[in-house]
Amino acid sequence: MGKLGNLKRLDPRHVWAHEATEFTPWLADQIEMLGDAIGLELELVRRESSVGDFSVDLLARDLGRNQLVVIENQLEVTDHSHLGQLLTYAAGTTAGGVIWICREFREEHRQALDWLNEHCRDIDFFGVVLEVLQIDDSAPAANFRPIAFPNDWTRRSQEAAKSSELSERAKAYQEFFQRLLDHLREEHRFTGARKGLPQNWYSFSSGHSGFNYGVSFARGGEIRAEIYIDTGEGDENLEIFEAFQAEREAIEHEFGEPLRWERLDNSRGCRIATYRDGSIEDSDEELEEYLKWATDRMLRFKKVFDGRLSRLP
């Protein structure tokens, strides 16, 4: 066996001297890395979002549940002030999730997050330790280590077992999207998401704010794969959609089949999609074929649009 290096833990302040001007911008660019650590598909919404007299470090969206997530950074040991701010942010943004990132958690603050997860049914609280690791003289590497997280997966599965709300159809959706997530994550590194949900759709981060890839069981016995455009501004969405539409021939050639170009005039966003016949109630053999189709179309969308999204102003 060759010689092993020595692993060292560094103070995050050695890498990011200033939290607001150095660490927060870095984290905004690494939002998927944070999502991978806690099993969420996160997309950045904005930095420094105002909530009353306070300002949220980062506001993200959990694409799996389509809900806002507040992220508060503290490159120090946790304190009561930041805990209070987290609760203010959660109330002021109607967030469905709160992530508190710190250099070190006091035990009483970790216990407070556990208590909140036990008693706040509509909000998930995560406590994440930021570690900076270095082997010998190598470049430092960041690592996110969750130490407090919601027990909702267990709780909700127990509730679902007692409730008729999770129908056989919902269970089938959850199983299908769980398999799709696992395959895209493990075989293609397409996503960091880990939890399929009992709903007829799932959105994946494109890595570019305002653009998501998605798969859904649509009305009329069809399955849809798409790129969805929603930057938050209807006029901007339409402008981008029309710019892509001007490249329609080239895009469809690269994609390998015709696409549906949907302006969605009654919605804020726009969609470029492909469809096939199929229902969640079809046979296991057919669902297996739909899984292969959805995987292939997600990879095609990423291949065709990733570079184009990077070149947008």
Tab-separated table of N, CA and C in Angstrom, residues 72-141:
chain	number	residue	atom	x	y	z
A	72	GLU	N	-29.485	30.175	5.413
A	72	GLU	CA	-28.783	31.153	6.255
A	72	GLU	C	-27.379	30.634	6.552
A	73	ASN	N	-26.393	31.476	6.288
A	73	ASN	CA	-24.995	31.105	6.490
A	73	ASN	C	-24.441	31.745	7.757
A	74	GLN	N	-23.601	30.999	8.461
A	74	GLN	CA	-22.944	31.520	9.666
A	74	GLN	C	-21.596	30.808	9.806
A	75	LEU	N	-20.534	31.486	9.448
A	75	LEU	CA	-19.212	30.850	9.492
A	75	LEU	C	-18.619	30.879	10.890
A	76	GLU	N	-19.475	30.734	11.870
A	76	GLU	CA	-19.074	30.730	13.276
A	76	GLU	C	-19.847	29.634	13.983
A	77	VAL	N	-19.767	29.633	15.313
A	77	VAL	CA	-20.592	28.742	16.121
A	77	VAL	C	-22.007	29.316	16.163
A	78	THR	N	-23.007	28.444	16.152
A	78	THR	CA	-24.392	28.902	16.145
A	78	THR	C	-24.710	29.774	17.352
A	79	ASP	N	-25.689	30.679	17.181
A	79	ASP	CA	-26.120	31.533	18.282
A	79	ASP	C	-27.629	31.741	18.214
A	80	HIS	N	-28.186	32.285	19.305
A	80	HIS	CA	-29.632	32.478	19.395
A	80	HIS	C	-30.133	33.485	18.368
A	81	SER	N	-29.330	34.489	18.066
A	81	SER	CA	-29.750	35.521	17.126
A	81	SER	C	-30.076	34.931	15.760
A	82	HIS	N	-29.200	34.068	15.265
A	82	HIS	CA	-29.445	33.477	13.952
A	82	HIS	C	-30.624	32.507	13.981
A	83	LEU	N	-30.816	31.810	15.095
A	83	LEU	CA	-31.973	30.928	15.203
A	83	LEU	C	-33.260	31.736	15.093
A	84	GLY	N	-33.306	32.879	15.765
A	84	GLY	CA	-34.476	33.745	15.674
A	84	GLY	C	-34.697	34.265	14.263
A	85	GLN	N	-33.604	34.626	13.589
A	85	GLN	CA	-33.719	35.097	12.213
A	85	GLN	C	-34.283	34.012	11.303
A	86	LEU	N	-33.860	32.773	11.519
A	86	LEU	CA	-34.368	31.677	10.697
A	86	LEU	C	-35.885	31.566	10.793
A	87	LEU	N	-36.405	31.683	12.006
A	87	LEU	CA	-37.852	31.587	12.194
A	87	LEU	C	-38.558	32.762	11.538
A	88	THR	N	-37.944	33.944	11.615
A	88	THR	CA	-38.511	35.122	10.957
A	88	THR	C	-38.545	34.926	9.446
A	89	TYR	N	-37.458	34.408	8.893
A	89	TYR	CA	-37.395	34.181	7.452
A	89	TYR	C	-38.448	33.168	7.009
A	90	ALA	N	-38.570	32.086	7.778
A	90	ALA	CA	-39.518	31.037	7.413
A	90	ALA	C	-40.938	31.591	7.358
A	91	ALA	N	-41.284	32.435	8.335
A	91	ALA	CA	-42.619	33.023	8.364
A	91	ALA	C	-42.794	34.065	7.269
A	92	GLY	N	-41.757	34.838	7.006
A	92	GLY	CA	-41.867	35.947	6.067
A	92	GLY	C	-41.801	35.562	4.609
A	93	THR	N	-41.382	34.342	4.300
A	93	THR	CA	-41.256	33.922	2.903
A	93	THR	C	-42.182	32.765	2.545
A	94	THR	N	-42.996	32.309	3.474
A	94	THR	CA	-43.822	31.106	3.289
A	94	THR	C	-42.979	29.937	2.782
A	95	ALA	N	-41.772	29.838	3.311
A	95	ALA	CA	-40.851	28.784	2.881
A	95	ALA	C	-41.319	27.422	3.370
A	96	GLY	N	-40.982	26.396	2.599
A	96	GLY	CA	-41.249	25.030	3.019
A	96	GLY	C	-40.033	24.353	3.598
A	97	GLY	N	-38.884	25.047	3.552
A	97	GLY	CA	-37.649	24.485	4.084
A	97	GLY	C	-36.704	25.568	4.542
A	98	VAL	N	-35.906	25.259	5.561
A	98	VAL	CA	-34.909	26.181	6.105
A	98	VAL	C	-33.605	25.413	6.279
A	99	ILE	N	-32.508	25.971	5.765
A	99	ILE	CA	-31.188	25.350	5.899
A	99	ILE	C	-30.274	26.321	6.626
A	100	TRP	N	-29.709	25.879	7.744
A	100	TRP	CA	-28.799	26.694	8.554
A	100	TRP	C	-27.411	26.083	8.424
A	101	ILE	N	-26.499	26.816	7.793
A	101	ILE	CA	-25.135	26.336	7.565
A	101	ILE	C	-24.190	27.032	8.532
A	102	CYS	N	-23.441	26.250	9.316
A	102	CYS	CA	-22.547	26.818	10.329
A	102	CYS	C	-21.232	26.052	10.388
A	103	ARG	N	-20.249	26.710	10.978
A	103	ARG	CA	-18.967	26.046	11.221
A	103	ARG	C	-19.110	25.002	12.318
A	104	GLU	N	-19.928	25.309	13.328
A	104	GLU	CA	-20.120	24.387	14.456
A	104	GLU	C	-21.485	24.642	15.077
A	105	PHE	N	-22.186	23.571	15.418
A	105	PHE	CA	-23.498	23.686	16.043
A	105	PHE	C	-23.400	23.438	17.540
A	106	ARG	N	-23.923	24.387	18.312
A	106	ARG	CA	-24.110	24.117	19.739
A	106	ARG	C	-25.185	23.042	19.877
A	107	GLU	N	-25.037	22.185	20.888
A	107	GLU	CA	-25.971	21.087	21.061
A	107	GLU	C	-27.393	21.592	21.258
A	108	GLU	N	-27.566	22.699	21.994
A	108	GLU	CA	-28.916	23.205	22.230
A	108	GLU	C	-29.576	23.694	20.943
A	109	HIS	N	-28.773	24.167	19.997
A	109	HIS	CA	-29.350	24.622	18.728
A	109	HIS	C	-29.679	23.440	17.819
A	110	ARG	N	-28.882	22.398	17.864
A	110	ARG	CA	-29.233	21.189	17.119
A	110	ARG	C	-30.522	20.599	17.661
A	111	GLN	N	-30.653	20.581	18.997
A	111	GLN	CA	-31.875	20.072	19.611
A	111	GLN	C	-33.078	20.937	19.249
A	112	ALA	N	-32.852	22.247	19.130
A	112	ALA	CA	-33.943	23.146	18.742
A	112	ALA	C	-34.447	22.813	17.338
A	113	LEU	N	-33.530	22.520	16.409
A	113	LEU	CA	-33.951	22.139	15.062
A	113	LEU	C	-34.700	20.814	15.076
A	114	ASP	N	-34.243	19.870	15.894
A	114	ASP	CA	-34.957	18.598	16.018
A	114	ASP	C	-36.375	18.832	16.533
A	115	TRP	N	-36.499	19.727	17.525
A	115	TRP	CA	-37.820	20.033	18.084
A	115	TRP	C	-38.710	20.673	17.030
A	116	LEU	N	-38.161	21.599	16.262
A	116	LEU	CA	-38.938	22.252	15.207
A	116	LEU	C	-39.392	21.241	14.157
A	117	ASN	N	-38.525	20.317	13.800
A	117	ASN	CA	-38.913	19.296	12.823
A	117	ASN	C	-40.017	18.394	13.352
A	118	GLU	N	-40.021	18.189	14.661
A	118	GLU	CA	-41.038	17.337	15.268
A	118	GLU	C	-42.393	18.030	15.336
A	119	HIS	N	-42.382	19.358	15.525
A	119	HIS	CA	-43.629	20.069	15.795
A	119	HIS	C	-44.120	20.955	14.652
A	120	CYS	N	-43.273	21.271	13.692
A	120	CYS	CA	-43.686	22.114	12.563
A	120	CYS	C	-43.905	21.226	11.345
A	121	ARG	N	-45.143	20.909	11.089
A	121	ARG	CA	-45.448	19.921	10.059
A	121	ARG	C	-45.218	20.443	8.644
A	122	ASP	N	-45.262	21.753	8.446
A	122	ASP	CA	-45.221	22.297	7.092
A	122	ASP	C	-43.854	22.831	6.682
A	123	ILE	N	-42.873	22.804	7.576
A	123	ILE	CA	-41.548	23.335	7.268
A	123	ILE	C	-40.493	22.316	7.682
A	124	ASP	N	-39.533	22.093	6.810
A	124	ASP	CA	-38.408	21.200	7.096
A	124	ASP	C	-37.197	22.036	7.486
A	125	PHE	N	-36.543	21.659	8.585
A	125	PHE	CA	-35.368	22.382	9.078
A	125	PHE	C	-34.130	21.491	8.958
A	126	PHE	N	-33.090	22.042	8.339
A	126	PHE	CA	-31.827	21.326	8.186
A	126	PHE	C	-30.718	22.099	8.887
A	127	GLY	N	-29.903	21.394	9.647
A	127	GLY	CA	-28.679	21.960	10.187
A	127	GLY	C	-27.505	21.306	9.488
A	128	VAL	N	-26.639	22.118	8.891
A	128	VAL	CA	-25.543	21.590	8.075
A	128	VAL	C	-24.225	22.190	8.540
A	129	VAL	N	-23.282	21.331	8.885
A	129	VAL	CA	-21.938	21.779	9.263
A	129	VAL	C	-21.101	21.942	8.000
A	130	LEU	N	-20.475	23.100	7.872
A	130	LEU	CA	-19.548	23.343	6.771
A	130	LEU	C	-18.148	22.934	7.207
A	131	GLU	N	-17.573	21.967	6.510
A	131	GLU	CA	-16.211	21.520	6.785
A	131	GLU	C	-15.307	21.903	5.616
A	132	VAL	N	-14.097	22.314	5.933
A	132	VAL	CA	-13.078	22.535	4.905
A	132	VAL	C	-11.958	21.539	5.168
A	133	LEU	N	-11.748	20.638	4.219
A	133	LEU	CA	-10.807	19.535	4.387
A	133	LEU	C	-9.616	19.702	3.444
A	134	GLN	N	-8.470	19.231	3.907
A	134	GLN	CA	-7.259	19.311	3.099
A	134	GLN	C	-6.390	18.090	3.369
A	135	ILE	N	-5.882	17.483	2.312
A	135	ILE	CA	-4.941	16.373	2.440
A	135	ILE	C	-3.546	16.899	2.131
A	136	ASP	N	-2.686	16.849	3.141
A	136	ASP	CA	-1.329	17.396	3.014
A	136	ASP	C	-1.402	18.832	2.495
A	137	ASP	N	-0.767	19.114	1.362
A	137	ASP	CA	-0.746	20.476	0.830
A	137	ASP	C	-1.668	20.645	-0.377
A	138	SER	N	-2.653	19.773	-0.495
A	138	SER	CA	-3.582	19.870	-1.621
A	138	SER	C	-4.500	21.077	-1.456
A	139	ALA	N	-5.240	21.387	-2.514
A	139	ALA	CA	-6.211	22.482	-2.437
A	139	ALA	C	-7.310	22.108	-1.447
A	140	PRO	N	-7.775	23.047	-0.629
A	140	PRO	CA	-8.855	22.758	0.316
A	140	PRO	C	-10.135	22.368	-0.426
A	141	ALA	N	-10.934	21.542	0.219
A	141	ALA	CA	-12.205	21.109	-0.356
A	141	ALA	C	-13.309	21.314	0.667
